[in-house]
PDB file of C-alpha atoms and ligand atoms in Angstrom:
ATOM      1  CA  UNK C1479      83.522 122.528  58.583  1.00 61.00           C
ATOM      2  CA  UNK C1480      82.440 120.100  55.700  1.00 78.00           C
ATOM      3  CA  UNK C1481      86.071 118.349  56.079  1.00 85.00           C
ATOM      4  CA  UNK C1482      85.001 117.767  60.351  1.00 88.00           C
ATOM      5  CA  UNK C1483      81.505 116.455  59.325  1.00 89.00           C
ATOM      6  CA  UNK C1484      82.785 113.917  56.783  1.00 91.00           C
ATOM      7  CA  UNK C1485      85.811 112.802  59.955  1.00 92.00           C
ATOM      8  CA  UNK C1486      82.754 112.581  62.075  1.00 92.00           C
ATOM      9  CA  UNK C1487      80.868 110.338  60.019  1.00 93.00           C
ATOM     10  CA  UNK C1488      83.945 108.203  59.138  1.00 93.00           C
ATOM     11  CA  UNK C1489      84.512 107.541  62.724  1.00 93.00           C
ATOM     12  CA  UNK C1490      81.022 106.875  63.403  1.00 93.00           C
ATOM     13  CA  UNK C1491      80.991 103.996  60.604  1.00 93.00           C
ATOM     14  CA  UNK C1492      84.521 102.744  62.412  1.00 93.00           C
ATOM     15  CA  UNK C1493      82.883 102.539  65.488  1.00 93.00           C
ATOM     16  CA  UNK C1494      79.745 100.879  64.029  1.00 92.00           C
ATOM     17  CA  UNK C1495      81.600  98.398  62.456  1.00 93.00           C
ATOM     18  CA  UNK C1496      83.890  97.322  65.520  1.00 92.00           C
ATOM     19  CA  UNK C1497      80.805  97.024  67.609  1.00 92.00           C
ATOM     20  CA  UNK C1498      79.473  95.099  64.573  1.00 93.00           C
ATOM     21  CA  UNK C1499      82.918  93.107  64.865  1.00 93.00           C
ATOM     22  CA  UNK C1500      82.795  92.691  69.114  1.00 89.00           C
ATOM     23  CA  UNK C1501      78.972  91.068  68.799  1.00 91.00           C
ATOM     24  CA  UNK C1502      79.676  88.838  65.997  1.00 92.00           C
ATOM     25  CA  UNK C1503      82.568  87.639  67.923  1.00 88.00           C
ATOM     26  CA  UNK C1504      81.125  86.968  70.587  1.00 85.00           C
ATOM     27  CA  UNK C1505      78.370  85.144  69.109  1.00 90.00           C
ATOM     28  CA  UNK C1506      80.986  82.996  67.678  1.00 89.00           C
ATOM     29  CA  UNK C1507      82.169  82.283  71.112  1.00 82.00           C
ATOM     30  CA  UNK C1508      78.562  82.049  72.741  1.00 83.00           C
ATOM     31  CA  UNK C1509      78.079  79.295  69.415  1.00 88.00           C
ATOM     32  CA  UNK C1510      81.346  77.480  70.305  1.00 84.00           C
ATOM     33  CA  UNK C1511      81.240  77.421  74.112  1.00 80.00           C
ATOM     34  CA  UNK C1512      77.285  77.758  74.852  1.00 88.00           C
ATOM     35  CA  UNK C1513      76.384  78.507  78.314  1.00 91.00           C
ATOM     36  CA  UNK C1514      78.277  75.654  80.280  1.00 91.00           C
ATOM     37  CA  UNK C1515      79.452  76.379  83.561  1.00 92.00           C
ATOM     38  CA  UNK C1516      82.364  73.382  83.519  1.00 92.00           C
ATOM     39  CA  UNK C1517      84.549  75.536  81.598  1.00 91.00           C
ATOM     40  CA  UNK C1518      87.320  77.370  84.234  1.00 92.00           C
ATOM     41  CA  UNK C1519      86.277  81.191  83.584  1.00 92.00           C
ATOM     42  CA  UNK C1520      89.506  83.261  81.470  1.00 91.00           C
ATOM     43  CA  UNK C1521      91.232  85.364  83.270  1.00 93.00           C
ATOM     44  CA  UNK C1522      90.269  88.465  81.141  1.00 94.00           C
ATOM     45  CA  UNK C1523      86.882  87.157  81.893  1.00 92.00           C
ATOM     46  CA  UNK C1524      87.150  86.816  85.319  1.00 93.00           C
ATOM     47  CA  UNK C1525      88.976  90.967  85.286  1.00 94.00           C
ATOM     48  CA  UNK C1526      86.559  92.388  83.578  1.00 95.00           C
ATOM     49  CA  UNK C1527      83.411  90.775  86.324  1.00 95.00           C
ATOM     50  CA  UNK C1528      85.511  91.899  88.705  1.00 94.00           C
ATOM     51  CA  UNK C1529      86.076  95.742  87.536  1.00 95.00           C
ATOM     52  CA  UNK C1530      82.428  95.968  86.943  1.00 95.00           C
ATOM     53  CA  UNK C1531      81.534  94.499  90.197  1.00 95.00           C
ATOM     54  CA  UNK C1532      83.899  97.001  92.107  1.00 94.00           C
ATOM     55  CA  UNK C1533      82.230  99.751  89.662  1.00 95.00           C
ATOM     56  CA  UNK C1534      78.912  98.737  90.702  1.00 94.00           C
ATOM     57  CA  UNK C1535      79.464  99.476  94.530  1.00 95.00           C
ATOM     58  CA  UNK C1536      79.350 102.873  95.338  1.00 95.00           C
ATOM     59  CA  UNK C1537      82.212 105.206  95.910  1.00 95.00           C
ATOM     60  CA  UNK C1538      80.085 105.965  99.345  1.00 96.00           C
ATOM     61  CA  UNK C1539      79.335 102.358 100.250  1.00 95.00           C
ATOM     62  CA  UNK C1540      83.375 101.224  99.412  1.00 96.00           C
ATOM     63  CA  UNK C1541      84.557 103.836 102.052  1.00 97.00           C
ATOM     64  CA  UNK C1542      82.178 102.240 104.899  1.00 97.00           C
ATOM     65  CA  UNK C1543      84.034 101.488 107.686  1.00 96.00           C
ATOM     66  CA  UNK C1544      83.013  97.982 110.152  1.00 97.00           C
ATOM     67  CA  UNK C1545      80.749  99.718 112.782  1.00 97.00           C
ATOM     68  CA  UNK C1546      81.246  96.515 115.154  1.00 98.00           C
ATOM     69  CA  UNK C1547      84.011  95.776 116.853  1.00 96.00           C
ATOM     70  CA  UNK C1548      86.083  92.713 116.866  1.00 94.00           C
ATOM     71  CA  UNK C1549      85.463  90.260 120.102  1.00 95.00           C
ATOM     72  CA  UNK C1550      85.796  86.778 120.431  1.00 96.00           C
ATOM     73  CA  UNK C1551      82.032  86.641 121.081  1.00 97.00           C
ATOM     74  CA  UNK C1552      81.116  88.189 117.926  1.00 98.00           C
ATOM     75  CA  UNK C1553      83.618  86.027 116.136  1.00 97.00           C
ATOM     76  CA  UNK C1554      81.766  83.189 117.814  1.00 98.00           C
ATOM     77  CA  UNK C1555      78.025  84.448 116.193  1.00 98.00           C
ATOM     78  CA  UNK C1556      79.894  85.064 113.267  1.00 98.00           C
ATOM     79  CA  UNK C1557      81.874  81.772 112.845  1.00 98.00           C
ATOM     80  CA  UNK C1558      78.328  80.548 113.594  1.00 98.00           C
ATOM     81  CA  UNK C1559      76.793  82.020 110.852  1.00 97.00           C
ATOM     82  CA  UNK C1560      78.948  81.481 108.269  1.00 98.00           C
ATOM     83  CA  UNK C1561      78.572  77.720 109.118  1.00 98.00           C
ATOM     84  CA  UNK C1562      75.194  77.736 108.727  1.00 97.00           C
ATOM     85  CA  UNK C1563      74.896  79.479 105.492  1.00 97.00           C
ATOM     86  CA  UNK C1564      77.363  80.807 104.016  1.00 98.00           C
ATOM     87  CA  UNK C1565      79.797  77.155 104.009  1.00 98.00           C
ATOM     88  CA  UNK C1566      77.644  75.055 101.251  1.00 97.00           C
ATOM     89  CA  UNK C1567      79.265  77.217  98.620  1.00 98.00           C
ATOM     90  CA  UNK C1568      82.695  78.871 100.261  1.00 98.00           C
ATOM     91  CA  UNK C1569      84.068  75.735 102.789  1.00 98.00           C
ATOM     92  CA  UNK C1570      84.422  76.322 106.814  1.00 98.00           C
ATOM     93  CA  UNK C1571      88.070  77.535 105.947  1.00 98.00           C
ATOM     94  CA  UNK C1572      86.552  80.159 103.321  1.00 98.00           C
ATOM     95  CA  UNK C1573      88.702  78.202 100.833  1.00 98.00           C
ATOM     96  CA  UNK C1574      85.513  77.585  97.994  1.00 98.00           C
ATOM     97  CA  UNK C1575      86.946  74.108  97.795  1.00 97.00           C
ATOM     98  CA  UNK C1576      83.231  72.301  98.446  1.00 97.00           C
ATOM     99  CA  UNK C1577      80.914  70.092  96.006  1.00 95.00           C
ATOM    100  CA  UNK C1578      79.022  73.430  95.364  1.00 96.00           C
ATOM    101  CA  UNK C1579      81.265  76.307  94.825  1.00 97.00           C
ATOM    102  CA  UNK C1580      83.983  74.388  92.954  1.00 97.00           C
ATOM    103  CA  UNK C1581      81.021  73.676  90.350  1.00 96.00           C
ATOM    104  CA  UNK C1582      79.575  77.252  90.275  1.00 97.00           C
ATOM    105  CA  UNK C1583      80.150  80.032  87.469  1.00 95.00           C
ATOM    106  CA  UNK C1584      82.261  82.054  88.376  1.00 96.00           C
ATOM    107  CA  UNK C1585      83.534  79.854  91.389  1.00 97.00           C
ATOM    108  CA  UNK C1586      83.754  80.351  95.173  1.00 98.00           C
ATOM    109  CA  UNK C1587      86.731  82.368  95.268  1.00 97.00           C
ATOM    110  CA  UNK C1588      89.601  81.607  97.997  1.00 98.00           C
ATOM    111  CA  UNK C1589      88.666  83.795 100.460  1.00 98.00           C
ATOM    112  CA  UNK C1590      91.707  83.663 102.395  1.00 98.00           C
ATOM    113  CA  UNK C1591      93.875  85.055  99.549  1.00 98.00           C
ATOM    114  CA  UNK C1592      94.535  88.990  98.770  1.00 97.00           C
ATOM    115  CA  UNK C1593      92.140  89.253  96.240  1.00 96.00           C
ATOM    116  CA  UNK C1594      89.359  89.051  98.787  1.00 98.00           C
ATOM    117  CA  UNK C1595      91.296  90.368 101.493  1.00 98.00           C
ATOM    118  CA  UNK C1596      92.353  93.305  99.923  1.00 97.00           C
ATOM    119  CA  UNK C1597      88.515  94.969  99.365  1.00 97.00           C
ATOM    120  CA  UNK C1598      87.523  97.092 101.870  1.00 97.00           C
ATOM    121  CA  UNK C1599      85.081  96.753 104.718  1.00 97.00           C
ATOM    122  CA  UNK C1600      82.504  98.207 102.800  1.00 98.00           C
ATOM    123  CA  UNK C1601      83.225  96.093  99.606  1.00 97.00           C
ATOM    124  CA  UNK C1602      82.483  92.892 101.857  1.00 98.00           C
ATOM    125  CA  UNK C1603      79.537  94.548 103.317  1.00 98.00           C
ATOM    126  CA  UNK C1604      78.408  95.133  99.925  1.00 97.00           C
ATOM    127  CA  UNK C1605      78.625  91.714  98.487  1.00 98.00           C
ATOM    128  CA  UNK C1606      77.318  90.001 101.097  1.00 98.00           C
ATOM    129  CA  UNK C1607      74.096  92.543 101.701  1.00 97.00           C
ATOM    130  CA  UNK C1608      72.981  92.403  97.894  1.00 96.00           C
ATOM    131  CA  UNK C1609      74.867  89.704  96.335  1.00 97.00           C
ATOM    132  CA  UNK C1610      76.326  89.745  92.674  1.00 96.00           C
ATOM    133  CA  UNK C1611      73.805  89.129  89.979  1.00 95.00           C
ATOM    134  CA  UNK C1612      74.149  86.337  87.492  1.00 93.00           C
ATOM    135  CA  UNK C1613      76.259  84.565  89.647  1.00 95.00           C
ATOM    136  CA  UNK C1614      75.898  81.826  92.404  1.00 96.00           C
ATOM    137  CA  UNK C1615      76.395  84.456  95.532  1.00 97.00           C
ATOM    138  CA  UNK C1616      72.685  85.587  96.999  1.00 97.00           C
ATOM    139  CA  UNK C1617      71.966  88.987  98.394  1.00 96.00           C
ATOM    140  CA  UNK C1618      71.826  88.195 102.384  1.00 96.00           C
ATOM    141  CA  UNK C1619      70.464  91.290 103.654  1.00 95.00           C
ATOM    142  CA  UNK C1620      66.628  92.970 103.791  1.00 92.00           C
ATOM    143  CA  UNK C1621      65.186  90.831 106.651  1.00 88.00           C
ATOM    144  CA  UNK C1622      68.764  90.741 108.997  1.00 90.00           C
ATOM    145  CA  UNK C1623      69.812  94.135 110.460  1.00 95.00           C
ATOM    146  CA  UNK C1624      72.707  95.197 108.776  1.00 96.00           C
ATOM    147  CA  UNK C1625      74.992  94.154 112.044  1.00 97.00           C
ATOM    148  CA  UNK C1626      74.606  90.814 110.768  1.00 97.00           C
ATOM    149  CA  UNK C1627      76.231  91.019 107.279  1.00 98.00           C
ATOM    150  CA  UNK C1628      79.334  93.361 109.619  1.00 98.00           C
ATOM    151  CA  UNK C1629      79.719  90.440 111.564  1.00 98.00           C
ATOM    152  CA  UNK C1630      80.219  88.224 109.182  1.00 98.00           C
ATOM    153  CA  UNK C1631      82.813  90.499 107.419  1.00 98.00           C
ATOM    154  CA  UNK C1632      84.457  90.298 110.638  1.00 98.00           C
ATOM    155  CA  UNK C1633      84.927  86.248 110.302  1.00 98.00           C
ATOM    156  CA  UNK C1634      85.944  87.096 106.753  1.00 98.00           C
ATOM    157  CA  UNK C1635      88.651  89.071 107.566  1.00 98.00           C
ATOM    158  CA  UNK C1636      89.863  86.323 110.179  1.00 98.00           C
ATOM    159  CA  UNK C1637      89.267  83.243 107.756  1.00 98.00           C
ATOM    160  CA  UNK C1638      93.323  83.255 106.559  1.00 98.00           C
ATOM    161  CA  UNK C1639      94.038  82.305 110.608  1.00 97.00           C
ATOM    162  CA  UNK C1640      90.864  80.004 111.044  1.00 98.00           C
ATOM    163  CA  UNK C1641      91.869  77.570 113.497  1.00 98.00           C
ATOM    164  CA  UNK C1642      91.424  73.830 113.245  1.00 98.00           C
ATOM    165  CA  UNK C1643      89.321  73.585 116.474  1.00 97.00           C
ATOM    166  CA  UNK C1644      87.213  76.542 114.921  1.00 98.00           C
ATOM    167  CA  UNK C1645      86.680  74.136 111.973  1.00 98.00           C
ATOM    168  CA  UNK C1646      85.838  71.416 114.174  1.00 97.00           C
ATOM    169  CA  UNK C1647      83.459  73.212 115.422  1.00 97.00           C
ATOM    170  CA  UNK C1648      81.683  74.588 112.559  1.00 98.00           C
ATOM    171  CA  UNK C1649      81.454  71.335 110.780  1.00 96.00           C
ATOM    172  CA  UNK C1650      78.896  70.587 113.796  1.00 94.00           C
ATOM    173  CA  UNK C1651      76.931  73.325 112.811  1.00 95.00           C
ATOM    174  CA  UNK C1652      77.036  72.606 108.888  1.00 95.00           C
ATOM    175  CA  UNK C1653      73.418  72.015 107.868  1.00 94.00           C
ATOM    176  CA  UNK C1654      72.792  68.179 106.973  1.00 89.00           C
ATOM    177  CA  UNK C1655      70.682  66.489 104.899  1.00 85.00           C
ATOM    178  CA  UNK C1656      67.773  64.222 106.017  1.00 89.00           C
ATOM    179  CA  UNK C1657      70.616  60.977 105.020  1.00 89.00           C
ATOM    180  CA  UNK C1658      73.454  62.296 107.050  1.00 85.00           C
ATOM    181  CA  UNK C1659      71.231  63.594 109.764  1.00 85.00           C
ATOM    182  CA  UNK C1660      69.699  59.520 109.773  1.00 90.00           C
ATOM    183  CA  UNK C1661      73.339  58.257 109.688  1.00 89.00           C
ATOM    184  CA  UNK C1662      74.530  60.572 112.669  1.00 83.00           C
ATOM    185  CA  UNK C1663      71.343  59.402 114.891  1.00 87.00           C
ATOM    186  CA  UNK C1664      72.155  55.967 114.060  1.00 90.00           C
ATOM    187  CA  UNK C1665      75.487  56.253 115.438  1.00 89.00           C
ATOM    188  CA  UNK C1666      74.682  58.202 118.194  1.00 88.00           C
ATOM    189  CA  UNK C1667      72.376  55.669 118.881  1.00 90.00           C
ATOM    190  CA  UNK C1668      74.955  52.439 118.592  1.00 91.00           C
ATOM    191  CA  UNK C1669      77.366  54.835 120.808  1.00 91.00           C
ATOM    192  CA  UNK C1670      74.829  54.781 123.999  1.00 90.00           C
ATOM    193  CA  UNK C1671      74.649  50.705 123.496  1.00 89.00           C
ATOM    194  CA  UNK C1672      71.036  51.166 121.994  1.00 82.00           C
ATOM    195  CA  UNK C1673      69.945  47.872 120.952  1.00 70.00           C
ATOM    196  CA  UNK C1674      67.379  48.689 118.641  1.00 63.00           C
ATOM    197  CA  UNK C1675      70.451  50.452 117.082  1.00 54.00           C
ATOM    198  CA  UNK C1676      70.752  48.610 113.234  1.00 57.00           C
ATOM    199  CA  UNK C1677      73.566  46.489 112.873  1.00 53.00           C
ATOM    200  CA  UNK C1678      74.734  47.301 109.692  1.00 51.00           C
ATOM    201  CA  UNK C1679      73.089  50.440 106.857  1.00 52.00           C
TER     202      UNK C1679
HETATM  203  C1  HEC I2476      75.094  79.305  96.649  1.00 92.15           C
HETATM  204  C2  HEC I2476      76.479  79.589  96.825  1.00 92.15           C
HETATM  205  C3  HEC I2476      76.913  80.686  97.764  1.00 92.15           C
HETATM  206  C4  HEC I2476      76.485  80.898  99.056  1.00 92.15           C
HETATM  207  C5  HEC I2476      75.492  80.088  99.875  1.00 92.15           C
HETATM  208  C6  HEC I2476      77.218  82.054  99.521  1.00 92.15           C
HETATM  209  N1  HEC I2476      78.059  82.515  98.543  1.00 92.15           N
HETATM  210 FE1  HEC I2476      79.349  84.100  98.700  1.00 92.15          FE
HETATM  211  N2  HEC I2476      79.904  83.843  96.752  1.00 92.15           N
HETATM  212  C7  HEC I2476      79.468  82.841  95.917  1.00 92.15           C
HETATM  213  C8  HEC I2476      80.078  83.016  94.623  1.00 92.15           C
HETATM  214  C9  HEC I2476      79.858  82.147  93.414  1.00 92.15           C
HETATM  215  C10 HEC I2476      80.886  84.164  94.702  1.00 92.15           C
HETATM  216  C11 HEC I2476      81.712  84.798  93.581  1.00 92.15           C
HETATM  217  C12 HEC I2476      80.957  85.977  93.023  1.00 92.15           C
HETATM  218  C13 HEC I2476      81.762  86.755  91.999  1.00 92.15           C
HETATM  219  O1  HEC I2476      82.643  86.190  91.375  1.00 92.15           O
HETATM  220  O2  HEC I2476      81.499  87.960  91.846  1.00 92.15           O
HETATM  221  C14 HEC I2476      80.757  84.642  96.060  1.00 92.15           C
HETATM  222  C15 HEC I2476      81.423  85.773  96.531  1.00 92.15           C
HETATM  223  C16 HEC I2476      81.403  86.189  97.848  1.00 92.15           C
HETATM  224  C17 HEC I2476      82.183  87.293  98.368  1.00 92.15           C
HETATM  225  C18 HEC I2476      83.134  88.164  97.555  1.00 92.15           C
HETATM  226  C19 HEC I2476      84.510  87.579  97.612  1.00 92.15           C
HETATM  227  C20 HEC I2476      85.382  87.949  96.449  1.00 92.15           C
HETATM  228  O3  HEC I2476      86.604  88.043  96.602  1.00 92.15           O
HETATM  229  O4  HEC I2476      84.855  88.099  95.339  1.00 92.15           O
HETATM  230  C21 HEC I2476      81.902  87.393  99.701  1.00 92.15           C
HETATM  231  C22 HEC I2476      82.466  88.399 100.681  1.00 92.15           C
HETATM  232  C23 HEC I2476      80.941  86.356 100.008  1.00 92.15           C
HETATM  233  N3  HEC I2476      80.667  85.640  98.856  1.00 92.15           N
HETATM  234  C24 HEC I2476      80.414  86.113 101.259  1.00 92.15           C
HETATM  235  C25 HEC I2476      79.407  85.189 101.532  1.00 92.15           C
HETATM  236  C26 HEC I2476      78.772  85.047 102.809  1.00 92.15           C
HETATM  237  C27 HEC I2476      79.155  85.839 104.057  1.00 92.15           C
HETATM  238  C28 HEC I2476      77.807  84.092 102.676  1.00 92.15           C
HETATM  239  C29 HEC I2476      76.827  83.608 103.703  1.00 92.15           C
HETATM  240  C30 HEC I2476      76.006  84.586 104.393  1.00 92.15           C
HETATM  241  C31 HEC I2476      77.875  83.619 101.307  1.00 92.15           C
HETATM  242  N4  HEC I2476      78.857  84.306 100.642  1.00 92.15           N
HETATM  243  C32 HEC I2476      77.080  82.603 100.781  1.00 92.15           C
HETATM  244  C33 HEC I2476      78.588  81.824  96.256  1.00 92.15           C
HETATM  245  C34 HEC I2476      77.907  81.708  97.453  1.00 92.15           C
END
């Protein structure tokens, strides 16, 4: 009995002192990095966010299967959508390769590749209902019906055969700022012969 107690308290002094160990380590590493987001995140880093985001979604929610059904209308909506407000950060193509999510930490992933194409339905759902805290993707749903967020799993399962005329047409729907918005009237304007059109900008 006496010989398990003093084992017991051993270990618990290991354990204290690795945890001891972990936290001045990564202190160190806090110290030496600080909290930049240029730095490409480590692959251990980048496994570990990853297994705690796929621990973080319940067992329940994971197993959820798409409720709508595919249709090119829906893909339309969807493609639509995604334009609108999800392409800032993740590209038309679902690629990540914009201003914005090349710059976040962690970064727009590829979308097209397996490592987003191989979470389930519900996975998808997930992210794009509540987000993932502490990093650059917002929680979508609350004020949409859920149908929304399905929808747009839908174009996210179709984004690796996104075709260029579906591109085409979502770049007309990307959001512009008041600049690019001014510089598209303007040549709108010099297209229809306008001559109060400004010669040059
Ligand atoms: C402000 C930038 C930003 C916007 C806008 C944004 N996302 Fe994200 N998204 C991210 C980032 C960053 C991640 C990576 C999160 C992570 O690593 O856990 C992400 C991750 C995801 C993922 C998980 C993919 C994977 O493999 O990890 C999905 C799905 C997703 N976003 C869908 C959407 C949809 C749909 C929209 C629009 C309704 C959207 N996002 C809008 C930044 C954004």
């Amino acid at each position: 009995m006496r010989r398990t107690g003093r084992f017991l308290l051993l270990a618990l002094a290991a354990a204290g002192l690795l945890a001891l160990a972990v936290g001045v380590a990564a202190a160190l590493a806090l110290r030496a990095s600080g909290l930049s987001a240029r730095p490409e995140p480590s692959a251990l880093e980048a496994r570990l966010a990853r297994a705690a985001r796929r621990f973080a979604v319940p067992a329940g929610v994971r197993a959820l299967r798409n409720p709508v059904r595919p249709g090119p209308a829906v893909l339309a909506e969807a493609r639509a959508h995604f334009a609108d407000h999800c392409a800032s950060c993740h590209g038309n193509d679902g690629g990540g390769g914009t201003e914005l999510g090349r710059r976040l930490y962690p970064r727009a992933p590829d979308m097209r590749l397996p490592a987003t194409q191989l979470l389930t339905d519900g996975e998808l759902f997930d992210v794009i209902e509540n987000g993932v805290r502490m990093t650059g993707m917002p929680g979508w749903g609350g004020d949409a019906p859920p149908e929304e967020s399905w929808k747009l799993v839908l174009f996210i399962r179709h984004l690796p055969d996104v075709t260029p005329a579906e591109l085409l047409e979502m770049e007309r729907l990307n959001p512009v700022g008041p600049r690019e918005r001014r510089e598209r009237e303007e040549d709108e304007r010099f297209l229809r012969g306008d001559p109060a059109a400004p010669a040059a900008r």
